[in-house]
Each structure stands twice: as C-alpha cells, then as structure tokens.
mmCIF file of C-alpha atoms in Angstrom:
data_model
loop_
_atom_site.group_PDB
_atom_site.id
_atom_site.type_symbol
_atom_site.label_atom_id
_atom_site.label_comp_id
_atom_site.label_asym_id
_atom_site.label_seq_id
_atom_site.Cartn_x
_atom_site.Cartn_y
_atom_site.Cartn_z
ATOM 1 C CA UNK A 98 26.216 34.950 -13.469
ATOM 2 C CA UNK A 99 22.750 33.216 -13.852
ATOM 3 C CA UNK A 100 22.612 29.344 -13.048
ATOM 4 C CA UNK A 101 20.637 26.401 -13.575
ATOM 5 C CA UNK A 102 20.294 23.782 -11.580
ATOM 6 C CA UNK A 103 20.870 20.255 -13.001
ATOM 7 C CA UNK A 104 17.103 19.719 -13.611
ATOM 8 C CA UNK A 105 16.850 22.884 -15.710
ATOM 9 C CA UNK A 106 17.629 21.326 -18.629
ATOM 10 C CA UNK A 107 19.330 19.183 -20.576
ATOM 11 C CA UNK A 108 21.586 20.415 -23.428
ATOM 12 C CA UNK A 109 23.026 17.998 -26.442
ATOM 13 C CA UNK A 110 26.639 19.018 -27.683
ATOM 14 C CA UNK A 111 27.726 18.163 -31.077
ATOM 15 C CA UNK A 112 30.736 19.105 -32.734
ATOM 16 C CA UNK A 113 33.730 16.571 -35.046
ATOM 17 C CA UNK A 114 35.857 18.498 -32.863
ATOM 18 C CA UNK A 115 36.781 17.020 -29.393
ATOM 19 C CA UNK A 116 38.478 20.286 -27.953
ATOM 20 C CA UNK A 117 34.891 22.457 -29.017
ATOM 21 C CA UNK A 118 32.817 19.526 -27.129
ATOM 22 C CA UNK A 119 34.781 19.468 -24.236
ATOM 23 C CA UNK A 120 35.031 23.361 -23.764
ATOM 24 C CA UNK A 121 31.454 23.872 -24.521
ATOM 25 C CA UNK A 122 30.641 20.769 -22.145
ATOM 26 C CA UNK A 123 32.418 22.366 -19.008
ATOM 27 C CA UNK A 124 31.472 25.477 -19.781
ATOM 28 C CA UNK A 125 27.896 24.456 -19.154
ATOM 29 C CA UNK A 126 28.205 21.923 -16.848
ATOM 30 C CA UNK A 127 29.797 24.913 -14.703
ATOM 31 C CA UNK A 128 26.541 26.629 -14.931
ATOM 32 C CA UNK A 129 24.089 23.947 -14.207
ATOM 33 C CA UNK A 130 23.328 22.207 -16.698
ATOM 34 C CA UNK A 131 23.132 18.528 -17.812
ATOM 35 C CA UNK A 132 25.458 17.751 -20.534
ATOM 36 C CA UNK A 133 25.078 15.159 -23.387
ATOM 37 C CA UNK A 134 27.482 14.657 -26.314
ATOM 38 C CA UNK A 135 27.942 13.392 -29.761
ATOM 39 C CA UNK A 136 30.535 13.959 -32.252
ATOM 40 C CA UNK A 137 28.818 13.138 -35.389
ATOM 41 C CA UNK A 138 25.375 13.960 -36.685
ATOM 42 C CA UNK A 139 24.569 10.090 -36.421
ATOM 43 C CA UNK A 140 25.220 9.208 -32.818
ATOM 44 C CA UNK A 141 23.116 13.389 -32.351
ATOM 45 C CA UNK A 142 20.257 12.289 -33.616
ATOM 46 C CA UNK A 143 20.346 8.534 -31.879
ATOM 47 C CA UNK A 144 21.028 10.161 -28.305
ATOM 48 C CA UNK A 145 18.282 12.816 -29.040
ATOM 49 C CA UNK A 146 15.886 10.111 -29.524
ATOM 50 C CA UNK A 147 16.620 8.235 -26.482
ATOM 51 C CA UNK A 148 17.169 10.892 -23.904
ATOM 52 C CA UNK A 149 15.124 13.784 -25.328
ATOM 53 C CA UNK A 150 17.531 17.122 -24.799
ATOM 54 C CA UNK A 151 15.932 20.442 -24.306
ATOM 55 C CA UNK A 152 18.417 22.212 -26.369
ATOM 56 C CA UNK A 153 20.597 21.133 -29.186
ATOM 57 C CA UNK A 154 23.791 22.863 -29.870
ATOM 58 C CA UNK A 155 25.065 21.806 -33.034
ATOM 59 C CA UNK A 156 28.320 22.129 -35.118
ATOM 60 C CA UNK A 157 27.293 22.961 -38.676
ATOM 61 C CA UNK A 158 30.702 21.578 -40.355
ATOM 62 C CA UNK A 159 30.689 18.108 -40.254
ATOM 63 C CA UNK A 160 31.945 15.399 -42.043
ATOM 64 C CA UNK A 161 29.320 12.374 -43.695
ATOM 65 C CA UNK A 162 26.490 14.005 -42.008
ATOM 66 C CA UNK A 163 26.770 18.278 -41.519
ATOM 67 C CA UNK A 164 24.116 20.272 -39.142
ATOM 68 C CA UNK A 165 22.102 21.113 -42.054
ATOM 69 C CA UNK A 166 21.637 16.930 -42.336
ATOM 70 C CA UNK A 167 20.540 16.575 -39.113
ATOM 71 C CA UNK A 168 18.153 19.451 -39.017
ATOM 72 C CA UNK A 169 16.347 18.007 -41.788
ATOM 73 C CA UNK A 170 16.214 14.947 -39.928
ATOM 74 C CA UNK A 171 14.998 16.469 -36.734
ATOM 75 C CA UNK A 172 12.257 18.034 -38.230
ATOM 76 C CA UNK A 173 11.004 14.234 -40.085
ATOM 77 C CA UNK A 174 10.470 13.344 -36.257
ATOM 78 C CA UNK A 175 7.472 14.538 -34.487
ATOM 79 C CA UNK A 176 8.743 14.072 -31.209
ATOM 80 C CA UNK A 177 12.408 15.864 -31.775
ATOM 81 C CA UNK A 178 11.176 18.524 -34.194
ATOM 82 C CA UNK A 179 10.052 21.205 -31.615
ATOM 83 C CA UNK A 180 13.169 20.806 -29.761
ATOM 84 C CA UNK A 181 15.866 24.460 -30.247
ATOM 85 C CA UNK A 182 18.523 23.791 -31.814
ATOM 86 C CA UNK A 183 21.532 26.761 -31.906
ATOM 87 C CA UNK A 184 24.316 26.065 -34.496
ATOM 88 C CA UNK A 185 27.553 26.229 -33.721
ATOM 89 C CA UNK A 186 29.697 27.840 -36.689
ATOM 90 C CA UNK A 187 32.794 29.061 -37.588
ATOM 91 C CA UNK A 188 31.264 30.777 -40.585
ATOM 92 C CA UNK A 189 29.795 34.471 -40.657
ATOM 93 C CA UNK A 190 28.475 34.003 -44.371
ATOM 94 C CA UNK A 191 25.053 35.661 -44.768
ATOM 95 C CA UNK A 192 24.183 32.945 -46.755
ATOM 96 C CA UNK A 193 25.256 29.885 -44.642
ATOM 97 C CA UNK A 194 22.991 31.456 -41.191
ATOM 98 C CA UNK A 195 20.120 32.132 -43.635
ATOM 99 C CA UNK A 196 20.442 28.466 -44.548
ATOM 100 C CA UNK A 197 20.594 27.345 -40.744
ATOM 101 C CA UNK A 198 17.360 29.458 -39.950
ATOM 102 C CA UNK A 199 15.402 27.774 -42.850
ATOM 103 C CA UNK A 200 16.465 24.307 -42.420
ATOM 104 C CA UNK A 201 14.982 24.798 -38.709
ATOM 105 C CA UNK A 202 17.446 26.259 -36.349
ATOM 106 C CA UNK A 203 16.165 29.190 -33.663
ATOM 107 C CA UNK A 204 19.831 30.925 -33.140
ATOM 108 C CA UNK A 205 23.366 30.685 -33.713
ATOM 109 C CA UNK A 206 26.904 31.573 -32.283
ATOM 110 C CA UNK A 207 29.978 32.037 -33.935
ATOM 111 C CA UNK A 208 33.245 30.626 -33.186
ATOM 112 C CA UNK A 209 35.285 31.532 -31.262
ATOM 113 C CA UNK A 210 32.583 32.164 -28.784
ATOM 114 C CA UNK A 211 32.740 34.481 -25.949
ATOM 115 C CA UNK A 212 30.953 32.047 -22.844
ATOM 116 C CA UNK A 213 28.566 35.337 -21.409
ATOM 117 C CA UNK A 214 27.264 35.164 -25.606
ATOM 118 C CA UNK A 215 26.804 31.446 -25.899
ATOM 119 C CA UNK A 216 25.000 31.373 -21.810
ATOM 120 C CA UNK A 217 22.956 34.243 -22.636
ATOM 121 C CA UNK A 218 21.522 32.987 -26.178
ATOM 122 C CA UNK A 219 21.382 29.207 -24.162
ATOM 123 C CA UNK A 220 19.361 30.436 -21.155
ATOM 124 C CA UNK A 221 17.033 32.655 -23.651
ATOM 125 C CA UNK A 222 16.041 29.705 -26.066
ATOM 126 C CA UNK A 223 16.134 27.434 -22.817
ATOM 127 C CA UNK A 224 13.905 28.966 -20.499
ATOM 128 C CA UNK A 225 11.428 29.662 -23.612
ATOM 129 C CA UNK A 226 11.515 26.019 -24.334
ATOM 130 C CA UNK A 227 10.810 25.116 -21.088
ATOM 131 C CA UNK A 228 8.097 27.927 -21.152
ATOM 132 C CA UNK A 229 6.381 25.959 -23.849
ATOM 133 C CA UNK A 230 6.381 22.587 -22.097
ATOM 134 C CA UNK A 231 4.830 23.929 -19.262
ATOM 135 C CA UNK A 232 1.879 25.087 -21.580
ATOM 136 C CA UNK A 233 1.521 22.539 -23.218
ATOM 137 C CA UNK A 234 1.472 20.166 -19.874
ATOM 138 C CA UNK A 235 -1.113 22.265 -18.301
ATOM 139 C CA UNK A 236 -3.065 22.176 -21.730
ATOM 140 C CA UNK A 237 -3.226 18.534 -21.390
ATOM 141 C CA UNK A 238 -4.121 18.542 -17.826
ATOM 142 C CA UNK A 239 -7.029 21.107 -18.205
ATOM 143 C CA UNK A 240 -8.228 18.483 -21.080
ATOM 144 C CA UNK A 241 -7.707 15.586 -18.951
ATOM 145 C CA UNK A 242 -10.041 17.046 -16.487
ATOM 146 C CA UNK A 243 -12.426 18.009 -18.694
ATOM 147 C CA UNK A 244 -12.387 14.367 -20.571
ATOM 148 C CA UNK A 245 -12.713 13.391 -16.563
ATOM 149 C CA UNK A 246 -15.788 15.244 -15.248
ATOM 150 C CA UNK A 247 -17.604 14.845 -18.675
ATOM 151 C CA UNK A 248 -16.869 11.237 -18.345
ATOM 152 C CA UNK A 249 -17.984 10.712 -14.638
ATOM 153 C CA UNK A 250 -21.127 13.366 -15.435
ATOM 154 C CA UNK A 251 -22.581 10.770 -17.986
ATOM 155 C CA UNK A 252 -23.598 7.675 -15.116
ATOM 156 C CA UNK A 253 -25.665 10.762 -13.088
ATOM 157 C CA UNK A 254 -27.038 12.820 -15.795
ATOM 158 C CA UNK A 255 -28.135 9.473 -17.543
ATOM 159 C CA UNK A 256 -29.992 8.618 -14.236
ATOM 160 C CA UNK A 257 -31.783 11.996 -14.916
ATOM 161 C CA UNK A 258 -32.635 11.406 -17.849
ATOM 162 C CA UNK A 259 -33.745 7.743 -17.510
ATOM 163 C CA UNK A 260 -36.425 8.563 -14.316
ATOM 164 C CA UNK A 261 -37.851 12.095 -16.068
ATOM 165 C CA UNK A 262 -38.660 9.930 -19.058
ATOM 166 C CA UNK A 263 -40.741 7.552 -16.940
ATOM 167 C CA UNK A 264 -42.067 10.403 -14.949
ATOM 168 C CA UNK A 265 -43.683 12.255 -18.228
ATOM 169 C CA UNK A 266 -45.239 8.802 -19.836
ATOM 170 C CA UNK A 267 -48.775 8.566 -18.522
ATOM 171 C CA UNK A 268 -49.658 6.369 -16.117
ATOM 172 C CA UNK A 269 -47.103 6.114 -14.250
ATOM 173 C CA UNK A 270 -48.235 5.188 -10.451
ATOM 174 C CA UNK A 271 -48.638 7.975 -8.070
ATOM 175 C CA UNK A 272 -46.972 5.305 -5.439
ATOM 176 C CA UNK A 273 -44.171 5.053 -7.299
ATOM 177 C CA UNK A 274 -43.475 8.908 -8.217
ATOM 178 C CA UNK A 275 -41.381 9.682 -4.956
ATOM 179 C CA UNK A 276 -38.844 7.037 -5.622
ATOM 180 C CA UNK A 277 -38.306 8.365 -9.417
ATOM 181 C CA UNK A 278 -37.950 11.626 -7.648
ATOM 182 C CA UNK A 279 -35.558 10.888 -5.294
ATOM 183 C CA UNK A 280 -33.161 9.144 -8.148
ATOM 184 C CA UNK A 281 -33.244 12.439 -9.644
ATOM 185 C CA UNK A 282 -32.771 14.521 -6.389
ATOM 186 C CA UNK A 283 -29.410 11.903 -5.599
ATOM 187 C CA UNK A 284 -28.167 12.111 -9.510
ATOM 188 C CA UNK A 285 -27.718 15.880 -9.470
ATOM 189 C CA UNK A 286 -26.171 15.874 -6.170
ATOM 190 C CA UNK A 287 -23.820 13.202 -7.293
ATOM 191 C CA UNK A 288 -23.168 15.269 -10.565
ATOM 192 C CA UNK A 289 -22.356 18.549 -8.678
ATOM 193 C CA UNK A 290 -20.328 16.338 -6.225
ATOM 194 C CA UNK A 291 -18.332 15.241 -9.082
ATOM 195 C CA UNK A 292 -17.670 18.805 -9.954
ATOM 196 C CA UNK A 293 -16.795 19.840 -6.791
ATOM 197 C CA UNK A 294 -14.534 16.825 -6.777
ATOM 198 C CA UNK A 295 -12.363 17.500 -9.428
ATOM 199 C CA UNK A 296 -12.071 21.562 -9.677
ATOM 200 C CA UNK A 297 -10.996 21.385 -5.618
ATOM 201 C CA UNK A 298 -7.830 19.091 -7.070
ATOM 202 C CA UNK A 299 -9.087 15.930 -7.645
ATOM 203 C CA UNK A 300 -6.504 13.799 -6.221
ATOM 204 C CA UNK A 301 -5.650 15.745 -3.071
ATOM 205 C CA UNK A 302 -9.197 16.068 -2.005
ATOM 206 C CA UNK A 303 -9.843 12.028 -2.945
ATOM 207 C CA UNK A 304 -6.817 11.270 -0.489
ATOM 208 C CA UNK A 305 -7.872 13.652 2.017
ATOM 209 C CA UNK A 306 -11.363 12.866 2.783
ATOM 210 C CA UNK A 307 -10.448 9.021 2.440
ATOM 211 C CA UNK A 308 -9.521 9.434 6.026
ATOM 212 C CA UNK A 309 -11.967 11.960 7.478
ATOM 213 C CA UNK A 310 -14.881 10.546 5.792
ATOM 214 C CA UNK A 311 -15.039 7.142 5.153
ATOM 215 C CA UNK A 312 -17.183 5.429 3.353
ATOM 216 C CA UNK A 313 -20.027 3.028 4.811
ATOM 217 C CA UNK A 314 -20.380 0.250 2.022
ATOM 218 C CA UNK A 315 -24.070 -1.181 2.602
ATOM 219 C CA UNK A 316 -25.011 2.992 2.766
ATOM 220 C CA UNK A 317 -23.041 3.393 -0.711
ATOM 221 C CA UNK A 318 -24.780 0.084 -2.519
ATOM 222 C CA UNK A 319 -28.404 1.174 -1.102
ATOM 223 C CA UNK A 320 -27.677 4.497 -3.017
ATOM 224 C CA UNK A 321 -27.009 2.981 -6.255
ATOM 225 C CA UNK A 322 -29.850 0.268 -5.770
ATOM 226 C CA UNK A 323 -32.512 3.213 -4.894
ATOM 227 C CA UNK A 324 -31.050 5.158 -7.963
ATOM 228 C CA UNK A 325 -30.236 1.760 -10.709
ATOM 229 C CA UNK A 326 -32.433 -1.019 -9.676
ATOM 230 C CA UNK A 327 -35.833 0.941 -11.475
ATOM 231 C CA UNK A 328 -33.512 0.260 -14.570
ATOM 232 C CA UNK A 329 -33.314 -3.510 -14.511
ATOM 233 C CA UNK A 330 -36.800 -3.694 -13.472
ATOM 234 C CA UNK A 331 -37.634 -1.893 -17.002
ATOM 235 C CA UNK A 332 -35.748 -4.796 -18.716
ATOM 236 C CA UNK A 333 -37.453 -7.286 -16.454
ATOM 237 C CA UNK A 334 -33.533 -8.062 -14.505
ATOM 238 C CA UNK A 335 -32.558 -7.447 -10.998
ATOM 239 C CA UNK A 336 -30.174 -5.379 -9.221
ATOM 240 C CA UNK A 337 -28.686 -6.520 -6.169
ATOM 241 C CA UNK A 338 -26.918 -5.326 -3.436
ATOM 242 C CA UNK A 339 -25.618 -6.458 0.180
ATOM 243 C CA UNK A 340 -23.176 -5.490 2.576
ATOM 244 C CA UNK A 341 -22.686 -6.359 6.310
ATOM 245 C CA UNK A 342 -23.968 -3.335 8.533
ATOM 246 C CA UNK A 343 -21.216 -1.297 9.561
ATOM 247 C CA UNK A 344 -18.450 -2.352 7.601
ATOM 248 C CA UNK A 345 -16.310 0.541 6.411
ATOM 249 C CA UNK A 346 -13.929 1.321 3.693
ATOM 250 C CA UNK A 347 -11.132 4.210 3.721
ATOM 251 C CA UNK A 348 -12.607 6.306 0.872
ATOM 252 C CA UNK A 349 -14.751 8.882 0.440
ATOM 253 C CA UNK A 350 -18.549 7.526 0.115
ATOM 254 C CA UNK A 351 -18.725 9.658 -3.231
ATOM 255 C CA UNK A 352 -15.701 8.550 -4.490
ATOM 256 C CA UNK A 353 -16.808 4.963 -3.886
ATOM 257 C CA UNK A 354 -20.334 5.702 -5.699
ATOM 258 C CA UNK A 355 -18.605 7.163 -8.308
ATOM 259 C CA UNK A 356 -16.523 3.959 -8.863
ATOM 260 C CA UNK A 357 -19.131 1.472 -8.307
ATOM 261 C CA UNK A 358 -21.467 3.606 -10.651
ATOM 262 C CA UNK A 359 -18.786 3.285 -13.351
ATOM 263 C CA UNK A 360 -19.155 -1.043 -12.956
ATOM 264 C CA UNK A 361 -23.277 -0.983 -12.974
ATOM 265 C CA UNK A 362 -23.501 1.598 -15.764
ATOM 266 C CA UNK A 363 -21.042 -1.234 -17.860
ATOM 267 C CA UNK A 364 -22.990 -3.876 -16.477
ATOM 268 C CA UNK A 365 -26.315 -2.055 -17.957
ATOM 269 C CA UNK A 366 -24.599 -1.627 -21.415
ATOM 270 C CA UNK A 367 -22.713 -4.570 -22.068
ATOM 271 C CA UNK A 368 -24.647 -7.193 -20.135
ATOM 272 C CA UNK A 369 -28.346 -6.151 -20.719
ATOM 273 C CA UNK A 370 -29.676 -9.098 -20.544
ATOM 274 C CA UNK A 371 -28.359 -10.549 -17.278
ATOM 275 C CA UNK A 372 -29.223 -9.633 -13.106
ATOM 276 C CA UNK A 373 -26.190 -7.567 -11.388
ATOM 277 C CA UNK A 374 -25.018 -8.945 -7.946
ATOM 278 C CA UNK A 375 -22.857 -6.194 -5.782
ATOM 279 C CA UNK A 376 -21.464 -8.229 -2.444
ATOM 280 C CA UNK A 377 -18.972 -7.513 -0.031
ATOM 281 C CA UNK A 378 -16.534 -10.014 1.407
ATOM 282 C CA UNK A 379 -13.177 -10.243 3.624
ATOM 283 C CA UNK A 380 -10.549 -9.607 1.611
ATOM 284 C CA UNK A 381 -6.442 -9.735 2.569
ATOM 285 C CA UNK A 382 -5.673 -8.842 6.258
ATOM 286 C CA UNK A 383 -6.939 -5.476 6.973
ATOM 287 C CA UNK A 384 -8.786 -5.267 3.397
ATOM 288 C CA UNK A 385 -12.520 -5.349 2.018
ATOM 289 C CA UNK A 386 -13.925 -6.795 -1.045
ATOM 290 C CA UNK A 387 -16.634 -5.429 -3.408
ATOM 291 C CA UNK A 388 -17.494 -8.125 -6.436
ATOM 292 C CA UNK A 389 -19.513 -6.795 -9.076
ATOM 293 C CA UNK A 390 -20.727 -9.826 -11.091
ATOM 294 C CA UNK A 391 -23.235 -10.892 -14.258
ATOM 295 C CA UNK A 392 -23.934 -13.534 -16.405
ATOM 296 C CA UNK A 393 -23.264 -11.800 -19.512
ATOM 297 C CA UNK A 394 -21.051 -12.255 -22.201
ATOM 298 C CA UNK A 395 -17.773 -11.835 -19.890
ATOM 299 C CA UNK A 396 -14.755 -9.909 -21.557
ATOM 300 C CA UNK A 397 -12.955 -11.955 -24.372
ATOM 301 C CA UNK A 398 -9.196 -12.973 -23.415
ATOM 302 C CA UNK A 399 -7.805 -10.879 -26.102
ATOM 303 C CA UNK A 400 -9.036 -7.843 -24.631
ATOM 304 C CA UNK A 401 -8.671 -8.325 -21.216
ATOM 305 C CA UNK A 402 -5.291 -7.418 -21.469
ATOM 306 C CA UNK A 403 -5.629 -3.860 -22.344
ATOM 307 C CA UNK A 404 -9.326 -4.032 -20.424
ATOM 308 C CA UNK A 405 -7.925 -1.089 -17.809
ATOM 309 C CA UNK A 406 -6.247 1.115 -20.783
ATOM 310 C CA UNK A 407 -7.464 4.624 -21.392
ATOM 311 C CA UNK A 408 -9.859 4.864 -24.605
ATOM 312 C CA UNK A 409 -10.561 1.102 -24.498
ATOM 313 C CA UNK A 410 -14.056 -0.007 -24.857
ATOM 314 C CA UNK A 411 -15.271 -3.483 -23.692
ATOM 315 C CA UNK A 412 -16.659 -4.144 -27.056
ATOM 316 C CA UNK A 413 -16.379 -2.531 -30.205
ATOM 317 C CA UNK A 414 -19.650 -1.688 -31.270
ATOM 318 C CA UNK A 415 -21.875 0.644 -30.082
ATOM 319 C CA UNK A 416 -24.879 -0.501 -27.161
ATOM 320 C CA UNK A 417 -27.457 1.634 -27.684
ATOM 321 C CA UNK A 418 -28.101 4.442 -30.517
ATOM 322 C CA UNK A 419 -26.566 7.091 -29.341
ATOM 323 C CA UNK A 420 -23.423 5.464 -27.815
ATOM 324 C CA UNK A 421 -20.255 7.669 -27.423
ATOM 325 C CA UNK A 422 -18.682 5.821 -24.374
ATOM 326 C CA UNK A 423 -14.918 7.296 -24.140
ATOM 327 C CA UNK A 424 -13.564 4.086 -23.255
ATOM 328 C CA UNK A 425 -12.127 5.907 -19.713
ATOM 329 C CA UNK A 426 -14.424 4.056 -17.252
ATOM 330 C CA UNK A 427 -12.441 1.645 -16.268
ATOM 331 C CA UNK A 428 -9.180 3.350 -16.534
ATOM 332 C CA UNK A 429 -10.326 6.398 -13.946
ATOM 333 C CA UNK A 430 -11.896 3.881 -11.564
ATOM 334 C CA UNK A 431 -8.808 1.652 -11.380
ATOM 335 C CA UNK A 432 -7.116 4.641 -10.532
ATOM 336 C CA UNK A 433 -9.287 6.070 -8.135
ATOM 337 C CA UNK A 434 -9.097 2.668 -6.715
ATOM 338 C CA UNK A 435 -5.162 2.666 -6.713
ATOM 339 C CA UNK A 436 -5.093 6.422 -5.252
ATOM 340 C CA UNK A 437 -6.886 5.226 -2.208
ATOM 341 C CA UNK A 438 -4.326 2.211 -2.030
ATOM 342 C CA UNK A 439 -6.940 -0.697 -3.167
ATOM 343 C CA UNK A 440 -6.922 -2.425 -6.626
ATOM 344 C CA UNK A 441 -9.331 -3.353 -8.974
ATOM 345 C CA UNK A 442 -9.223 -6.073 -11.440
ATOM 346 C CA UNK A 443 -11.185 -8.171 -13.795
ATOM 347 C CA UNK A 444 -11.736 -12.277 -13.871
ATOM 348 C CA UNK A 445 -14.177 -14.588 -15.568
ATOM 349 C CA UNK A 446 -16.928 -15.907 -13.662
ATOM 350 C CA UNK A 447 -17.321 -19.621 -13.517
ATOM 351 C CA UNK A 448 -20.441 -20.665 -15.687
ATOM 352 C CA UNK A 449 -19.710 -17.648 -17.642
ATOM 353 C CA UNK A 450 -20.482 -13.720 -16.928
ATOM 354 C CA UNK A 451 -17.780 -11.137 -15.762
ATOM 355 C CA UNK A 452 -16.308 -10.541 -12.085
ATOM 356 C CA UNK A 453 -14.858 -7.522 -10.682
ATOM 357 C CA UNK A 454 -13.434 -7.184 -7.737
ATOM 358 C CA UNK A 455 -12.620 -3.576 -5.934
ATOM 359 C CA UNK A 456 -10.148 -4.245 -3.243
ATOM 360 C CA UNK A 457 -9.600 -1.350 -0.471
ATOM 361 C CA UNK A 458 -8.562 -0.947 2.816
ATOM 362 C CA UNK A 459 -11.028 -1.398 5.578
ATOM 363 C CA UNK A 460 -11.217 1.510 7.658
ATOM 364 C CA UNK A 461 -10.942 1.194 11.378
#
C-alpha cells in the first residue's frame, strides 16, 4: 500500500460522529498522514483557519451547521477556498452529490467506506493539491527574481543612461570623455554581473564567493565614486568616499557594490540637495563598518519602522518625473546584508540627515 510520510500532508476530519472520526483518523494516521479533527462544522472551519489542512474530509450530515454550511463558508475565504474538500456521506442520492459538487467539493465517498476507496480518492486529490502548491511557489519565485534583477538593473542602467546623455550634449570636454566612458564600461558589467548573479542561484552563489572572493572596501567605494560622483558634481554636491587600504570584508565585491549602490542611488533621490559621505570604521570584534550618511531630510519616525519592508518607499511621492521605484531597495540589501551574516540598519544623524550603517564580517 502507498504511504505518506508525516510531511505529506495534512488532512482535517470532520464528522458529529466520534466512532467515523476516530476510524477515519487511524486509518490515515496508519498511512502517513497528519491528522486534525473537528466534530462540528464550527470548530472545522476555526482549525482550518489556524492550521491550514491540505485536504478536508467532511461529514455532510450535521447538526446546526451541515457540510453544505461549511462549504459555503470555505469558499467566502480566500485563503481556505482552494483547499479539496471530499464529503463524507451516508447518502447515494443523485441529488444530494450533485449538491456537494456545486457548493464546492472535488470528490466524495460513501459510507460505509472500504479504506483502499477512501486512500486512493485521498492520495489522488492530495498529491494534486500539493501539485498545485508547488506551481504556484515556483510562480512566485520566478516573479520574485524577476521583481529582483529588474530592481538591481535600474542603479546600473541609470548610470548608462545618465553619462551617454552628457556624452551627446555638445561641448562636453575631450579631457573628461574617458571617465564618462569608463562609468558606462563598469555599469554594464555591473548589470550583466547582476544577471549572472541571480540566474546561477542567487543565494548560493552570494554565500559562496563571500569566502573565495572577498571584497576589498576602499576598491568597492572608488568604483562607485568613479561611476556616482559625476552625478553630484551636476547638482553642484559631493560624493565621498574613504576606506583604510587593505581592509577586507567577507562578501563578494559585486555583491557589496550592489548594496552600497542601492544607499547612493536613495541618497541621489531623496536627499538631492545634500553631499554623501561613505566611511569605514571598526565595528564589533571581528566586524567592519560602512556609514552611508547626508544631511537631508532623514526618514520620519513613523516610517522608520516599516523602513526595511518590501514595497516601502522612503517617501510617498514621486522624485523625479518618471519615478517607479518598487520600494525593494532596502528590503534586498538588508538581506543581502543578513545572507552574508552582517546587518544593516537605519538611525538619524545628529544635526539632522540620515545614517546607515552596513555591518559585516571582516575577512581575515
């Protein structure tokens, strides 16, 4: 006979009838599965709600509140109205199943049931629900990845953008043309190292080349000066960076870019009209600071706490025409931050601006 293991799924028994729950109930515990119970449609639909079954057999003949009650009520719920449910009935009136099939139900057995019947039509609306979840997961993590890339594509290809705009206005100094050039050159290699990133398993590639390649931090901040500071110079601020020679940080370099790039490109939006200081300082016993700090408007209390949320802009209206920020910035970087076992957090700046720190460990 075909088993489940415990983690195959979780089935919710309900029946008024204590001998049908507690046949049915070893019946499938026998085979595998995880058994929850209720004996009235009530206490169902509470215990669906707060442990989430992946299959529902239910009694239709119920006193106060009968199987065709609680279908109804499934169904009102968007979170328990995909889940099977297989009615348990006594009855074999045409009528009565049609009834069960149109209030919502996806099979049925009748009683008495013979165990190979009720297993088979279990394990068949079981592993199909189970199918489904698994679509619908990897659905959500192939559109988590593409929310990702687009999002971390923006800081690079806006870099692009920014320096080919100079390049075609007329007069631009010849002196000046190889450094505009270069920004471009290190913004598409940063874009397809992005890419890379993420389609070779984000994650697992993030934690393995934090310890085969890690990342020089005065290297990293002369990168993002070269490729950012021709930005505040256009708005007549300064970008500045400084790290002691040599000090290291376990994480990849482009990871680190990619994080710090995030914190400039909110500095440039959201604090236009301030400078941008990047430093580096000792931070707890075998750590390393990075403090990213302005003198612009700082974040308001109220939304500091939900600053690090998914979707959550620092302010609510747009920067610049054009503006479609995601609101994922700071979310991805504070866990890119936390994958590499560092934090990142925000604080006000005394005399006013905003402060964040990137905490990591130091690599030997």
């Amino acid at each position: 006979m075909f088993k489940h293991g415990s983690s195959s799924g979780r089935i919710l028994v309900v029946d008024d009838q204590p001998g049908n729950v507690r046949v049915v109930g070893a019946l499938l515990s026998r085979n595998g599965f995880e058994v929850l119970t209720a004996d009235n449609g009530r206490d169902a639909l509470r215990i669906a709600a707060e442990q989430l079954p992946d299959l529902i057999l239910l009694d239709v003949m119920m006193p106060d509140m009968d199987g065709f009650q609680v279908l109804a009520e499934l169904k009102r719920d968007d979170t328990l109205r995909q889940l099977p449910v297989v009615c348990l009935t006594a009855a074999r009136d045409r009528e009565q199943l049609l009834r069960a099939f149109d209030a919502g139900a996806v099979d049925y057995v009748t009683k008495p049931f013979l165990p190979e019947e009720l297993l088979a039509r279990v394990n068949a609306h079981l592993g199909l629900k189970l199918a489904r979840d698994r679509l619908e997961r990897v659905a959500r993590e192939r559109q988590e990845l593409v929310n990702l890339v687009a999002h971390d594509l923006k800081n690079p290809l806006s870099s692009v953008l920014f320096a080919t705009d100079i390049l075609r206005v007329d007069g631009v100094p010849p002196q000046r043309i190889p450094r505009y050039l270069d920004t471009i050159h290190a913004s598409a290699s940063d874009a397809i190292s992005y890419i890379r990133l993420y389609l070779e398993t984000q994650r697992a590639q993030r934690e393995s080349q934090a310890v085969a390649e890690p990342a020089v931090v005065a290297e990293v901040l002369e990168v993002l000066n070269s490729r950012y500071a021709i930005q505040f110079e256009a708005r007549g601020r300064q970008l500045r960076t400084s790290a002691p020679p040599g000090l290291r940080a376990a994480i990849t370099p482009v990871v680190l870019r990619q994080v710090v790039e995030n914190l400039v490109s909110n500095a440039i939006k959201y604090a236009p009209d301030s400078d941008l200081e990047i430093g580096c300082r000792n931070g707890a016993p075998g750590y390393l600071q990075l403090l990213a700090e302005d003198r612009g408007p700082g974040i308001a209390p109220a939304r500091q706490r939900e600053l690090f949320q998914p979707f959550t802009r620092l302010h609510d209206e747009p920067t610049a025409p054009g503006d479609h920020s995601s609101g994922l910035g700071l979310s991805l970087a504070r866990q890119i931050i936390a994958d590499a076992g560092g934090q990142l957090w925000y604080e006000d700046r005394e005399g006013g601006g905003a402060r964040f720190i990137i905490e990591l460990p130091a690599a030997d």
